[in-house]
């Protein structure tokens, strides 16, 4: 596709439920990032995929969070047993390689009620 | 020390003013630096890359100071449309993932 695509754009879920967020990066981009942005806050790094290397999961806030990426395509971020503090916009970005600029999707706005 | 730090602002400046933002980074091995712009409730968008020799794009100038580990963004002749949050980016340690600063809010006043 022309840009990074994320789905859903909005998700409201009940506390305790699991959610899955999807990111379709720009075709050919080897690097993929997930960030979390709480209201009025900066971008918090979650996880980084680069080609076939092991992902950098150092930003995942708890073991309720996990992410996968299939080759150099789609990535899914899963949050299990959601909590209210998980409410945020989850942004995905991709870049051609490790040193080039990253392009963002429009984000998934997650609200846990 | 945070990996990438910025003054959150807000910077309130009149139209036509020149404004400068600085951003410090902790990973001395970082090779890639960027400035992004983020409008309210939108995703960040690349404003410009920051090169070692410094670079200019119209009214915007970015510079890198490796010795002091900071990057800067200068905006000349500010426009109302420049009002946004400006995010700096550097590579983090280890895998060199991109780490964003928390952003500096700019409001250009008529």
mmCIF file of C-alpha atoms in Angstrom, chain B residues 5 16 37-38 44 49 68 79-82 84 86 94 96 104 106:
data_model
loop_
_atom_site.group_PDB
_atom_site.id
_atom_site.type_symbol
_atom_site.label_atom_id
_atom_site.label_comp_id
_atom_site.label_asym_id
_atom_site.label_seq_id
_atom_site.Cartn_x
_atom_site.Cartn_y
_atom_site.Cartn_z
ATOM 1 C CA UNK B 5 15.154 14.840 26.216
ATOM 2 C CA UNK B 16 7.447 36.202 12.049
ATOM 3 C CA UNK B 37 6.036 17.347 13.623
ATOM 4 C CA UNK B 38 2.860 16.178 15.332
ATOM 5 C CA UNK B 44 3.866 12.258 13.747
ATOM 6 C CA UNK B 49 16.476 14.477 8.816
ATOM 7 C CA UNK B 68 27.620 17.887 23.357
ATOM 8 C CA UNK B 79 3.794 31.051 10.541
ATOM 9 C CA UNK B 80 0.525 30.310 12.319
ATOM 10 C CA UNK B 81 0.594 26.941 10.563
ATOM 11 C CA UNK B 82 3.852 26.054 12.334
ATOM 12 C CA UNK B 84 2.381 21.973 16.517
ATOM 13 C CA UNK B 86 7.994 19.033 17.464
ATOM 14 C CA UNK B 94 21.738 -1.780 21.558
ATOM 15 C CA UNK B 96 19.429 1.363 17.579
ATOM 16 C CA UNK B 104 8.179 20.602 22.368
ATOM 17 C CA UNK B 106 5.005 25.536 19.708
#
